């Protein structure tokens, strides 16, 4: 049975969080003399809302998640790191993750001095809940899943995710950075069913806003309160908050971007399949295509020499001679294909 109190680090449980000026006073006033701010250069002279309530309220409307169940961070990397700091005792606890997957899970484990255990995906880039559970022990605090996965592009089987959520007494993270490009619903709709579930999403992909660095974590109110307790006071700046609100007021435009990219993804796959150097294209639910070629290193070097940059995944487990190709504009995709057609 999952009990959040059993997996929080003792020092975090006992921590008295920093209280900033904007935590102690909430509301409107005519004179602010509490935070040692410069009274000039409005609105940039004032500290931003430390809990970003205006942004969370709009996200709650769009995502169908209670605002109290939303954590906002400096990209998804911030909540990823906070999970180690909240739940994993360095040199004692461990985490389990599918392999291959997003590299920051392992980097953050190394930074926090937490053992990172990998479980290889099968030939279809799917995982077995049984195998992940077999890798765990009494010190396993977090399981990492990325769906659609990076760099493979495919959705993980929801039935296996459900098995893991029901059987594991620690945190299960489902990273859905690419969920908007998939034909499925988010696991965020199951937060009430699974108190150990954390779902990550981002403004970097479908929302076209990688530059503003805004990541989202959806979880129970209790888990969100732990993350809020240990985050830096003003972790999301006012420029990012304003840009996010403006972007969400044009959600129809974002939907058009996603629709266009899905169409271009289909066209790109069709064209790639006809190329002599292409040996395989893996099913994708993301805005990129994992493509197996004759010689990934040589193909990558050729594309770089022509100013076309893709990601060489040749050295990644199960991805030998694979390139990860992001779906671009029709013009960008055409340039890519033109250069690939020159190779034999």
Short mmCIF file of C-alpha atoms in Angstrom, two decimals, residues 268 271-272 275 302-303 306 308 330-343:
data_model
loop_
_atom_site.label_atom_id
_atom_site.label_comp_id
_atom_site.label_asym_id
_atom_site.label_seq_id
_atom_site.Cartn_x
_atom_site.Cartn_y
_atom_site.Cartn_z
CA UNK A 268 8.14 12.48 -43.86
CA UNK A 271 9.32 9.78 -48.12
CA UNK A 272 11.92 8.19 -45.87
CA UNK A 275 15.17 6.08 -49.66
CA UNK A 302 27.08 14.35 -44.33
CA UNK A 303 23.99 16.15 -43.04
CA UNK A 306 25.20 20.55 -45.38
CA UNK A 308 21.14 19.95 -41.56
CA UNK A 330 7.56 21.37 -45.00
CA UNK A 331 10.52 23.39 -46.27
CA UNK A 332 12.91 22.00 -43.65
CA UNK A 333 11.76 18.44 -44.25
CA UNK A 334 12.28 18.88 -47.99
CA UNK A 335 15.87 20.07 -47.47
CA UNK A 336 16.54 17.03 -45.27
CA UNK A 337 15.11 14.62 -47.84
CA UNK A 338 16.99 16.26 -50.67
CA UNK A 339 20.30 15.66 -48.88
CA UNK A 340 19.42 12.08 -47.91
CA UNK A 341 18.54 11.28 -51.53
CA UNK A 342 22.14 12.02 -52.56
CA UNK A 343 23.40 9.15 -50.37
#
